[in-house]
GROMACS .gro file of N, CA and C in nm:
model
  525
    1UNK      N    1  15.430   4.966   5.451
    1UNK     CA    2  15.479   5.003   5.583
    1UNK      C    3  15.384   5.107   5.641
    2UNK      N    4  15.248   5.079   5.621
    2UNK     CA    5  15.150   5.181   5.724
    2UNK      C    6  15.182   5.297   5.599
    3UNK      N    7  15.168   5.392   5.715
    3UNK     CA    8  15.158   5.560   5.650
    3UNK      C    9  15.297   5.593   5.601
    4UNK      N   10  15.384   5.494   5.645
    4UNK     CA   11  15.502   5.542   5.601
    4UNK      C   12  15.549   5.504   5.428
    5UNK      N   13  15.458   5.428   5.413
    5UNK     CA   14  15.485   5.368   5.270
    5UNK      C   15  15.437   5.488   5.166
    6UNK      N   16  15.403   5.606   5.216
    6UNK     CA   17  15.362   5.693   5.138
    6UNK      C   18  15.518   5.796   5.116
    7UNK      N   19  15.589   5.783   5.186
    7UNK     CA   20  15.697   5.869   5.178
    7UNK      C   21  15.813   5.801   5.063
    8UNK      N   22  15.878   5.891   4.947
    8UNK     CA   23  15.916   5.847   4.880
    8UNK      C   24  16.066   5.751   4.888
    9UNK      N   25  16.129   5.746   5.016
    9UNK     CA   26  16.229   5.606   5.018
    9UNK      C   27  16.144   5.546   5.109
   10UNK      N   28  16.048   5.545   5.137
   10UNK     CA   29  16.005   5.404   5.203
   10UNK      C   30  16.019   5.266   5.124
   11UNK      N   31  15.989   5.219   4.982
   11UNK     CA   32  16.003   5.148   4.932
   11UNK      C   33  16.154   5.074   4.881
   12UNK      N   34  16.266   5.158   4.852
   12UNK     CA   35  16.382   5.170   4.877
   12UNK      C   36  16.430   5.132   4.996
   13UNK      N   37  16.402   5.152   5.096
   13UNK     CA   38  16.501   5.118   5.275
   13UNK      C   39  16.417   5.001   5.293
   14UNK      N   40  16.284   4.951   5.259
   14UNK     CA   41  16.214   4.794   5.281
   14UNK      C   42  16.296   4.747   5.217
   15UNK      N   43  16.329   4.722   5.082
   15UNK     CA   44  16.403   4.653   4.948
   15UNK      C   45  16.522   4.606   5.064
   16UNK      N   46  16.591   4.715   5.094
   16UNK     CA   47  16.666   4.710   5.149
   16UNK      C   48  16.720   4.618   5.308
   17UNK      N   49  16.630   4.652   5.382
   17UNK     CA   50  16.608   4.564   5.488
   17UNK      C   51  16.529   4.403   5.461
   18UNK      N   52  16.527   4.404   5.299
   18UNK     CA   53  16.460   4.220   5.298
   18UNK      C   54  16.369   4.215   5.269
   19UNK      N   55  16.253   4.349   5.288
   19UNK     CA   56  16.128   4.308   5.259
   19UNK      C   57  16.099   4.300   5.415
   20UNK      N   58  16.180   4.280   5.523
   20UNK     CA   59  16.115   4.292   5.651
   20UNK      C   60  16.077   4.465   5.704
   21UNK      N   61  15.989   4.458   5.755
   21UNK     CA   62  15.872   4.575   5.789
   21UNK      C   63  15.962   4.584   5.907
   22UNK      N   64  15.912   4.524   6.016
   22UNK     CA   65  15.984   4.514   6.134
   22UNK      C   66  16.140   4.551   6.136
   23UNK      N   67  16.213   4.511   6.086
   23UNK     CA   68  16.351   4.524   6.081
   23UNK      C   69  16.394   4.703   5.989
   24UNK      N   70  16.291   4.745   5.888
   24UNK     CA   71  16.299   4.819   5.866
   24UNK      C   72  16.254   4.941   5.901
   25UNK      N   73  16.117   4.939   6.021
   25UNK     CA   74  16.049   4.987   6.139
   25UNK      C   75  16.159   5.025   6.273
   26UNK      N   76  16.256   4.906   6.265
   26UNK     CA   77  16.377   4.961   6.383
   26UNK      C   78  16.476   5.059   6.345
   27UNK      N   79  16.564   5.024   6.178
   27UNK     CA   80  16.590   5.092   6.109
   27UNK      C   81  16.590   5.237   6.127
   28UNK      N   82  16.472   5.294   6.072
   28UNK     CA   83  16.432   5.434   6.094
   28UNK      C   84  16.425   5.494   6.221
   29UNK      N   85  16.360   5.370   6.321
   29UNK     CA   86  16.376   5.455   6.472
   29UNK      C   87  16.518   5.504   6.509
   30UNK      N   88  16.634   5.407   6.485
   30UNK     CA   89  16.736   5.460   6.530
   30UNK      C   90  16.826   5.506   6.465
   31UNK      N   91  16.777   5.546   6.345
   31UNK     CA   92  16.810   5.643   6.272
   31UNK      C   93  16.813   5.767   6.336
   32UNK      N   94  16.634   5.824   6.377
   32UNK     CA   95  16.580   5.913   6.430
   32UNK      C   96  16.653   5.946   6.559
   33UNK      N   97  16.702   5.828   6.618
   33UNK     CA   98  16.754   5.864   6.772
   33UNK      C   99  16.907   5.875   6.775
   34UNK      N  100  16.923   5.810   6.647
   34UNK     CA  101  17.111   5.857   6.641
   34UNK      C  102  17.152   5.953   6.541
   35UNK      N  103  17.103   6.007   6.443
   35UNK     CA  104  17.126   6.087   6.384
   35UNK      C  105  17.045   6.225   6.364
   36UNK      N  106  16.947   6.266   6.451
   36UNK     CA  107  16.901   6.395   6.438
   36UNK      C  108  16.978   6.491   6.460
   37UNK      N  109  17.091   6.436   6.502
   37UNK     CA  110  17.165   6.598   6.526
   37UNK      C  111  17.339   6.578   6.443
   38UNK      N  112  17.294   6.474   6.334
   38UNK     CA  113  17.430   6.463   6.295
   38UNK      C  114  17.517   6.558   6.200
   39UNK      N  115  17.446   6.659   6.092
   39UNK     CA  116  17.482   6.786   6.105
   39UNK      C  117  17.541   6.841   6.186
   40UNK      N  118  17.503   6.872   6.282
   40UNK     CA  119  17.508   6.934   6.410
   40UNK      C  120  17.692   6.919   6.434
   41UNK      N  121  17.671   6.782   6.427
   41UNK     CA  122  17.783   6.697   6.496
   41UNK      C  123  17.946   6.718   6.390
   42UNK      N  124  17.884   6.723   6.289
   42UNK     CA  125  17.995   6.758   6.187
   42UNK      C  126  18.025   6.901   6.142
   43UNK      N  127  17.945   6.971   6.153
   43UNK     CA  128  17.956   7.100   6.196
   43UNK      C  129  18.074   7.142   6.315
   44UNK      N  130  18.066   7.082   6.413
   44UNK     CA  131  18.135   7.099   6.548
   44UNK      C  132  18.259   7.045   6.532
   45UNK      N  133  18.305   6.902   6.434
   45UNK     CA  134  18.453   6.879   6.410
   45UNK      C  135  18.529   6.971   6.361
   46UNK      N  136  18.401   7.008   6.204
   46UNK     CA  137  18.495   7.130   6.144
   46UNK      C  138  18.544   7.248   6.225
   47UNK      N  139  18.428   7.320   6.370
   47UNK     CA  140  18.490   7.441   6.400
   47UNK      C  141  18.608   7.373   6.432
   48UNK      N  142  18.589   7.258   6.523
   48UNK     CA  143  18.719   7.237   6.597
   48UNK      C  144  18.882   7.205   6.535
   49UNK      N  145  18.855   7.186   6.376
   49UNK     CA  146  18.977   7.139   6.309
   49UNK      C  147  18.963   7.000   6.315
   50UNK      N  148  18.868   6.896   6.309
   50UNK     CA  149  18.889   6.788   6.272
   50UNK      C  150  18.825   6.775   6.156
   51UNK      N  151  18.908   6.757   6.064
   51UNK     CA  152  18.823   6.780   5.935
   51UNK      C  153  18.837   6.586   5.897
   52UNK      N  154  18.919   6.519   5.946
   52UNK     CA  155  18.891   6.301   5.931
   52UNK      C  156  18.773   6.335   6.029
   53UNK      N  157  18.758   6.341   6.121
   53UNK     CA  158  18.622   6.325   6.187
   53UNK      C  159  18.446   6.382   6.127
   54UNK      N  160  18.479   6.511   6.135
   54UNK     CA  161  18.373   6.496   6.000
   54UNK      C  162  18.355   6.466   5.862
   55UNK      N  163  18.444   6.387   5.801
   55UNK     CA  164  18.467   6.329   5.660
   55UNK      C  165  18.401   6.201   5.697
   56UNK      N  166  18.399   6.104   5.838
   56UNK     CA  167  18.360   6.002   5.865
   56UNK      C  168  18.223   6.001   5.920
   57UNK      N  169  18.208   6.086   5.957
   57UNK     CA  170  18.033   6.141   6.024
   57UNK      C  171  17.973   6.128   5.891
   58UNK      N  172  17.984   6.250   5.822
   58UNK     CA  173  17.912   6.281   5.671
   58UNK      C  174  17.950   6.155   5.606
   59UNK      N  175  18.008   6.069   5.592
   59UNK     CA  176  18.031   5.976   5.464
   59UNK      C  177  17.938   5.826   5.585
   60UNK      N  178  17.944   5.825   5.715
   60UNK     CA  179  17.856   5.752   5.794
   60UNK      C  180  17.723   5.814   5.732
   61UNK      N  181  17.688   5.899   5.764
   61UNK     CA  182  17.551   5.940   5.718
   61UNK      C  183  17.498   5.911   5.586
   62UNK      N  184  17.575   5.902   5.496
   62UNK     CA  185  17.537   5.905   5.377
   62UNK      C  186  17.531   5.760   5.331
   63UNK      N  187  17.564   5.710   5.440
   63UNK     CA  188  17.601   5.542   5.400
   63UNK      C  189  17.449   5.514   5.483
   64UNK      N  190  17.458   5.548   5.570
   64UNK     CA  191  17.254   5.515   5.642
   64UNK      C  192  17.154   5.540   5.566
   65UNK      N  193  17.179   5.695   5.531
   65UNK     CA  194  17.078   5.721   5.475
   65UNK      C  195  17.043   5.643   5.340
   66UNK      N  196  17.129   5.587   5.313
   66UNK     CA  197  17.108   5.485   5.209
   66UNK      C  198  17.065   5.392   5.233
   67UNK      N  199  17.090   5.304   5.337
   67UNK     CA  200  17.052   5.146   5.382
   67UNK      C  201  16.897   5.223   5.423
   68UNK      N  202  16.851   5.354   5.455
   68UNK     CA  203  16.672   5.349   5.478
   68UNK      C  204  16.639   5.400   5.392
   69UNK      N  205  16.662   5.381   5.229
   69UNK     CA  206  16.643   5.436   5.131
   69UNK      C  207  16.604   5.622   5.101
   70UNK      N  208  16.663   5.673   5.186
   70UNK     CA  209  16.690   5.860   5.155
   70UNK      C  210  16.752   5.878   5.060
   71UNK      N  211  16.730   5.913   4.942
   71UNK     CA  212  16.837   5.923   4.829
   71UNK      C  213  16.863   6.080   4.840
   72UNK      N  214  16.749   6.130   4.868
   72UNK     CA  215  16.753   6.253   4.874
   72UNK      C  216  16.905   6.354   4.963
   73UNK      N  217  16.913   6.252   5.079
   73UNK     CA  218  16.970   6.257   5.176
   73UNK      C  219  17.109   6.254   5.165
   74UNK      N  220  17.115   6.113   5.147
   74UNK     CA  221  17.230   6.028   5.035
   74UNK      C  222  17.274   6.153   4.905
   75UNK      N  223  17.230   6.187   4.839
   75UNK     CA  224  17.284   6.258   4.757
   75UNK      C  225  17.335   6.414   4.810
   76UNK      N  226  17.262   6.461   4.904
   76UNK     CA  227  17.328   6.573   5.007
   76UNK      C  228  17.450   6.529   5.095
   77UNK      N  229  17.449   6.459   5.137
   77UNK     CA  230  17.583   6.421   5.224
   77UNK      C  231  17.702   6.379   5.129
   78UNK      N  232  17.678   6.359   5.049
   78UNK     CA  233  17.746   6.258   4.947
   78UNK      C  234  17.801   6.412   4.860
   79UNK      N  235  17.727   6.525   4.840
   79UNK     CA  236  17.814   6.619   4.811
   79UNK      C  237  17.887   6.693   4.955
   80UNK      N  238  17.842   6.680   5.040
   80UNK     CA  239  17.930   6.785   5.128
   80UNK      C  240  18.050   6.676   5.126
   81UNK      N  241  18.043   6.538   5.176
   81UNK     CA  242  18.199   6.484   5.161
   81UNK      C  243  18.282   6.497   5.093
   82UNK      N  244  18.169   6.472   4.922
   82UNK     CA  245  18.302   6.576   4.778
   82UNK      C  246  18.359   6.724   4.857
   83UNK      N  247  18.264   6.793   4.905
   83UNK     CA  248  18.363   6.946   4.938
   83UNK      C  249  18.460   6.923   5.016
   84UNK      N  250  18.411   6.831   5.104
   84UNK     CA  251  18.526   6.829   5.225
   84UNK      C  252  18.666   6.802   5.168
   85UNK      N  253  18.647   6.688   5.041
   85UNK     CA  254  18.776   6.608   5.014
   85UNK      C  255  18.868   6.699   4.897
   86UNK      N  256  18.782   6.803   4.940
   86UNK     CA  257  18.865   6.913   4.807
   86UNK      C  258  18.918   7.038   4.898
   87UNK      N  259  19.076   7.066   4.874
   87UNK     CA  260  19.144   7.140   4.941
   87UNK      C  261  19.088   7.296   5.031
   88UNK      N  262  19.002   7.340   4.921
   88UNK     CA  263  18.933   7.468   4.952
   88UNK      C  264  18.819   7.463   4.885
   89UNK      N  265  18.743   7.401   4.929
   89UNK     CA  266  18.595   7.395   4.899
   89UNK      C  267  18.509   7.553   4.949
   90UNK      N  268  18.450   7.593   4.905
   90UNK     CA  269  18.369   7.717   4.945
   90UNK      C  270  18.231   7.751   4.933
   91UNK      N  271  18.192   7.623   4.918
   91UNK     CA  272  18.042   7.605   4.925
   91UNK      C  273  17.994   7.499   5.023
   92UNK      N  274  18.070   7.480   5.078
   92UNK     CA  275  18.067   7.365   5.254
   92UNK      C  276  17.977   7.416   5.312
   93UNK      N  277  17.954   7.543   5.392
   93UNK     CA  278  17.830   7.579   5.416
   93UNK      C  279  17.732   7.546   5.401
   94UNK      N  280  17.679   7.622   5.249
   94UNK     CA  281  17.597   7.585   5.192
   94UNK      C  282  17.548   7.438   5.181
   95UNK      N  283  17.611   7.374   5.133
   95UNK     CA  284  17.560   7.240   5.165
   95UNK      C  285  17.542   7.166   5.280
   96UNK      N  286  17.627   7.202   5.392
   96UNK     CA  287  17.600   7.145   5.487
   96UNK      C  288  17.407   7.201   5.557
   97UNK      N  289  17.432   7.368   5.502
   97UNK     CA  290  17.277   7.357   5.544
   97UNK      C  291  17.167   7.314   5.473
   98UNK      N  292  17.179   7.245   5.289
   98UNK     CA  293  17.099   7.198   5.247
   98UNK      C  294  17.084   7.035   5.357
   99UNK      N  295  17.207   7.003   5.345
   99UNK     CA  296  17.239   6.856   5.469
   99UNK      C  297  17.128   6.858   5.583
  100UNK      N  298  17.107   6.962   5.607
  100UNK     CA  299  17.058   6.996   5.767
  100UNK      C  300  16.907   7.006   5.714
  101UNK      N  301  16.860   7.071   5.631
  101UNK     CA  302  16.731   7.067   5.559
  101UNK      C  303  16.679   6.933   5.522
  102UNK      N  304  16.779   6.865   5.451
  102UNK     CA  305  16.701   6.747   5.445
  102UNK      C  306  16.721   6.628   5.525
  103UNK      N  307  16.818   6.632   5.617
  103UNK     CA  308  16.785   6.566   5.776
  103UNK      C  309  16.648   6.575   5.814
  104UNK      N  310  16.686   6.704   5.834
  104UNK     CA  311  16.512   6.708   5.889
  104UNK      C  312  16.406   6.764   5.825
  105UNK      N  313  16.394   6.734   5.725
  105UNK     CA  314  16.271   6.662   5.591
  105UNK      C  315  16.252   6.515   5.663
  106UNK      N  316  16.385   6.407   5.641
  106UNK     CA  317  16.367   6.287   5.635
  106UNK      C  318  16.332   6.302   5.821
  107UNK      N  319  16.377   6.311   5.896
  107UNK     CA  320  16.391   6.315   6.055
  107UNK      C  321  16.251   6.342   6.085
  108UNK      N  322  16.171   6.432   5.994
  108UNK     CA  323  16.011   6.476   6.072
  108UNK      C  324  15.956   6.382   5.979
  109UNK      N  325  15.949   6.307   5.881
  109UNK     CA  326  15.867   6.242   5.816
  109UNK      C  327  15.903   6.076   5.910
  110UNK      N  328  16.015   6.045   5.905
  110UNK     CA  329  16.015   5.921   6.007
  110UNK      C  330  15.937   5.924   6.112
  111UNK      N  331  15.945   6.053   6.179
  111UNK     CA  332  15.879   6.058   6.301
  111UNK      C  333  15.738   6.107   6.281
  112UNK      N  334  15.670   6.146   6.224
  112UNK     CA  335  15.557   6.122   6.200
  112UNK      C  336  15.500   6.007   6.137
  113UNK      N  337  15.569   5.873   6.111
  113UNK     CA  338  15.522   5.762   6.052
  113UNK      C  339  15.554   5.659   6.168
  114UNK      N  340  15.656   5.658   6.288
  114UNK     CA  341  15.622   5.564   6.375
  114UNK      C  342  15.566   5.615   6.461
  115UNK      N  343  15.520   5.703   6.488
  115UNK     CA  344  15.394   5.707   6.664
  115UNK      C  345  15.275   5.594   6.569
  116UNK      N  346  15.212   5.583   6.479
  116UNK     CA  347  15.062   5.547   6.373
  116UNK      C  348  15.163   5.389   6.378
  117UNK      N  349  15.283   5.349   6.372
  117UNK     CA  350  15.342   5.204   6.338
  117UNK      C  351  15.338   5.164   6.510
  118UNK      N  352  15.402   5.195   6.611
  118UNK     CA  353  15.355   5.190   6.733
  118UNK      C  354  15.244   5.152   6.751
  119UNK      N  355  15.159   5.233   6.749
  119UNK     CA  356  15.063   5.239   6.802
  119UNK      C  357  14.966   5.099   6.701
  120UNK      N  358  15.053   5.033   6.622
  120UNK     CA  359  14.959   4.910   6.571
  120UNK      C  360  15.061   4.827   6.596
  121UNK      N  361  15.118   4.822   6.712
  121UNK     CA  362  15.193   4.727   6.766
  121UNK      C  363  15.323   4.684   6.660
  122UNK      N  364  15.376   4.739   6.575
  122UNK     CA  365  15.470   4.651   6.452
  122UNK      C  366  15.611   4.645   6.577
  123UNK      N  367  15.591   4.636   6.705
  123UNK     CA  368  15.773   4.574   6.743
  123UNK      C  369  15.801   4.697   6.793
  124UNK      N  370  15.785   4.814   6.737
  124UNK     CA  371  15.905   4.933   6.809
  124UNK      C  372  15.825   4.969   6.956
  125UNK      N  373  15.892   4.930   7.027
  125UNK     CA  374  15.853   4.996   7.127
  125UNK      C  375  15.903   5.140   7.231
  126UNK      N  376  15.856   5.167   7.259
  126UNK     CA  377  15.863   5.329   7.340
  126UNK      C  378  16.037   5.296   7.478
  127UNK      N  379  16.141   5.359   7.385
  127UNK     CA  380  16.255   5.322   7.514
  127UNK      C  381  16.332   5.453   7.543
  128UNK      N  382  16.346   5.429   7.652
  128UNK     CA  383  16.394   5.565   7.760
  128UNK      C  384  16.577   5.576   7.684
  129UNK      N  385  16.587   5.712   7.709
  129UNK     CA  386  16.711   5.710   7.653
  129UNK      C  387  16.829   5.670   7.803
  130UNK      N  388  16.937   5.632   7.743
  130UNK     CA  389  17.034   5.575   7.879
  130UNK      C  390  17.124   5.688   7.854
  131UNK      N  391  17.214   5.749   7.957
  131UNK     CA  392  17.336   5.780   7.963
  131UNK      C  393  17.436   5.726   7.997
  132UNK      N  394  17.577   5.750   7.973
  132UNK     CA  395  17.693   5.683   7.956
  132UNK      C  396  17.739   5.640   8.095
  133UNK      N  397  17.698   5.708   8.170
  133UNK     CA  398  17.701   5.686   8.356
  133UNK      C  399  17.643   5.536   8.370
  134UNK      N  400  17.467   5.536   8.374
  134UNK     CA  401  17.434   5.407   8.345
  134UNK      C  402  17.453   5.320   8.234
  135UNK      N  403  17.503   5.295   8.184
  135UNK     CA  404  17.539   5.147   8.090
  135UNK      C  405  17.686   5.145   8.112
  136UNK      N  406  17.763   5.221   8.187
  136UNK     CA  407  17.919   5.176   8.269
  136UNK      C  408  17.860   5.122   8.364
  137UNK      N  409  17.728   5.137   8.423
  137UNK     CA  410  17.734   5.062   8.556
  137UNK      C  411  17.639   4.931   8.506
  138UNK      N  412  17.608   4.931   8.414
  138UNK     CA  413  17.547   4.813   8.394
  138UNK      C  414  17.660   4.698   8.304
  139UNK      N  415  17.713   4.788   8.258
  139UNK     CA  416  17.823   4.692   8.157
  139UNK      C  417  17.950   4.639   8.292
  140UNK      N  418  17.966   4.706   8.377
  140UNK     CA  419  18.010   4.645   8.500
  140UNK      C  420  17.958   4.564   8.550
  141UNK      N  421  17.822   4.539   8.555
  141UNK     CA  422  17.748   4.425   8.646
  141UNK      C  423  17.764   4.315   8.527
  142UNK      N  424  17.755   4.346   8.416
  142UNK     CA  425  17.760   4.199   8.303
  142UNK      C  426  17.877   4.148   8.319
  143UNK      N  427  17.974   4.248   8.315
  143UNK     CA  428  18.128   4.169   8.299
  143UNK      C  429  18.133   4.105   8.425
  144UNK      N  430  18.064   4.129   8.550
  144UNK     CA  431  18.118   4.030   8.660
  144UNK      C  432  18.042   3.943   8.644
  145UNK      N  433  17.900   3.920   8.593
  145UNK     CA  434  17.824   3.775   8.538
  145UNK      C  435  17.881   3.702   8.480
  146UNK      N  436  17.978   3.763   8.359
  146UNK     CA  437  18.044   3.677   8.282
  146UNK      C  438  18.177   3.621   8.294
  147UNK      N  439  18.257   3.713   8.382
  147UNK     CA  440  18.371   3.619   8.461
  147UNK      C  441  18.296   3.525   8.523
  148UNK      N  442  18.203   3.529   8.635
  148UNK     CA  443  18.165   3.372   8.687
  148UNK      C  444  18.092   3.347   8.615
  149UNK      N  445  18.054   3.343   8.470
  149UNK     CA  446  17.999   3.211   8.379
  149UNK      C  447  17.837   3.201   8.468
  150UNK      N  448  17.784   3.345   8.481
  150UNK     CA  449  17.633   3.294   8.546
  150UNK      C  450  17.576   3.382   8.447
  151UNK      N  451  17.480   3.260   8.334
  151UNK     CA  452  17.462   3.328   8.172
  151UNK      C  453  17.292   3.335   8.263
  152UNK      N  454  17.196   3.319   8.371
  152UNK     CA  455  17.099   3.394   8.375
  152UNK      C  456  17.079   3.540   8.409
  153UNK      N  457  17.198   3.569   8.515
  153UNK     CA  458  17.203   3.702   8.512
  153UNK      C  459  17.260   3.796   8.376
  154UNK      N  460  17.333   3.715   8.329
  154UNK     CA  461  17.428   3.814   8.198
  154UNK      C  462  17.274   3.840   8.105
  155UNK      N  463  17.181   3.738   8.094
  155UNK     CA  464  17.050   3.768   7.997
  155UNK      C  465  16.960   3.870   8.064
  156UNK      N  466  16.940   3.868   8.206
  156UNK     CA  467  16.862   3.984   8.237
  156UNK      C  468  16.964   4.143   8.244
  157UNK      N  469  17.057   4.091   8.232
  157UNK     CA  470  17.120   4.250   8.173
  157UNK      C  471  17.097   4.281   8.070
  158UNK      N  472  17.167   4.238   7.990
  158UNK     CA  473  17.139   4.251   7.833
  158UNK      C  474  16.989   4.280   7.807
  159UNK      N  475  16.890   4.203   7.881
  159UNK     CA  476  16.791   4.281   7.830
  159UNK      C  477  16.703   4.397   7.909
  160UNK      N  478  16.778   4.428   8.003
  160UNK     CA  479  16.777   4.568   8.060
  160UNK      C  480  16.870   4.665   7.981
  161UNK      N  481  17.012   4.617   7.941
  161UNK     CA  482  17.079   4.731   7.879
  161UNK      C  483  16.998   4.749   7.713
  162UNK      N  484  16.915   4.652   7.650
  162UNK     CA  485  16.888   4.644   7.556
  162UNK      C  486  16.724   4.752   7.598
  163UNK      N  487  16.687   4.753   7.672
  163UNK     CA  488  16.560   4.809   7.696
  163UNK      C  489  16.568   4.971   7.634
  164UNK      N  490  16.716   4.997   7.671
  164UNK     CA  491  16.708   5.146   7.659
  164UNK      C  492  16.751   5.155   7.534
  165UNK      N  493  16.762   5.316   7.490
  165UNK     CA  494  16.826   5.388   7.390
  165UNK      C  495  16.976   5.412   7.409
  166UNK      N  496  17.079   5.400   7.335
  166UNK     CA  497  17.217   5.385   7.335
  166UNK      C  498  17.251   5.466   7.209
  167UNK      N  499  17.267   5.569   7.180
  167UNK     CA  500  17.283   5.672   7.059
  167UNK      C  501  17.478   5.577   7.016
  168UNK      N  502  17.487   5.616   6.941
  168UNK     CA  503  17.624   5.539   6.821
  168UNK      C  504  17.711   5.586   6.921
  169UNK      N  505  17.757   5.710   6.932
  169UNK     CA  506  17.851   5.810   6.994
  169UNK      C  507  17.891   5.694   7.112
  170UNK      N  508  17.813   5.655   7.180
  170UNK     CA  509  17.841   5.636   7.369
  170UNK      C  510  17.979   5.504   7.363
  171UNK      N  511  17.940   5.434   7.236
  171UNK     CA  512  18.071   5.304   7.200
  171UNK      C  513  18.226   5.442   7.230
  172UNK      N  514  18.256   5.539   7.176
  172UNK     CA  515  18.336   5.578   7.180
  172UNK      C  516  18.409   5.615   7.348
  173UNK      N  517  18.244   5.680   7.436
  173UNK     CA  518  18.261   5.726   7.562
  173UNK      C  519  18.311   5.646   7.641
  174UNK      N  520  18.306   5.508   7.653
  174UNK     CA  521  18.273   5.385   7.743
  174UNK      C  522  18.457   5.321   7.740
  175UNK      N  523  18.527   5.360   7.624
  175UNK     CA  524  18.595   5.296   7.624
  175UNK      C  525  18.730   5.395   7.739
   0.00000   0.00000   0.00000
């Protein structure tokens, strides 16, 4: 996988994706674009008292970071969920900032291995991020394509709404 085959789950998250480069080249991008701030994100349930919401973030994460072979990663998330699932855990912190350390270990090494995969054309291409404003107004223009059954316009949506970046979160906003 280019320069990225030098990083130690690169070989692990290929296995994983099939042996496809490409498929495992998308993989990591939206990894990078949906989870750089997922710490962050579970951090913010706990202030708030949702402690099922970040049990499902962290145990999501730990389940990715596995399918792009991070064991490293995988084995950090995979203990903060043990703390979480224990009444009075007191080392949550702590791990959540080892969590956050090796996010972004894995988060700067992805991203220093696709600008060099880009730039030799492997498929990922360069996409603008969308907000939840636009793809309500585009997911409005599909649904009226698809009540009248006119499947050329429903394809040039889709691959306008597909053009952009759509972070995990926005499925929740939309509804």
């Amino acid at each position: 996988v280019g320069h990225f085959g030098e990083q130690p789950f690169a070989a692990a998250g290929l296995s994983f994706a099939g042996g496809n480069q490409r498929l495992y080249l998308e993989l990591l991008s939206k990894f990078n674009r949906d989870y750089a701030d997922a710490v962050n994100r579970i951090r913010s349930a706990l202030k708030s008292g949702e402690k099922g919401l970040s049990l499902r973030r962290v145990h999501t994460l730990k389940g990715v970071a596995a399918s792009i072979g991070a064991v490293e990663l995988e084995a950090a998330a995979a203990a903060v969920e043990k703390a979480l699932r224990q009444p009075a855990a007191s080392n949550t912190n702590e791990l959540l900032t080892l969590l956050g350390e090796r996010l972004a270990s894995c988060i700067a090494a992805i991203g220093n291995a696709l600008p060099d995969q880009t730039s030799k054309g492997a498929g990922i291409e360069h996409q603008s991020p969308g907000d939840t404003s636009l793809l309500l107004e585009l997911l409005g223009k599909l649904n009226d394509h698809v009540q009248e059954r006119e499947a050329k316009p429903c394809k040039e949506l889709a691959d306008e709404i597909n053009s952009y970046f759509w972070p995990e979160h926005y499925a929740a906003e939309i509804r």
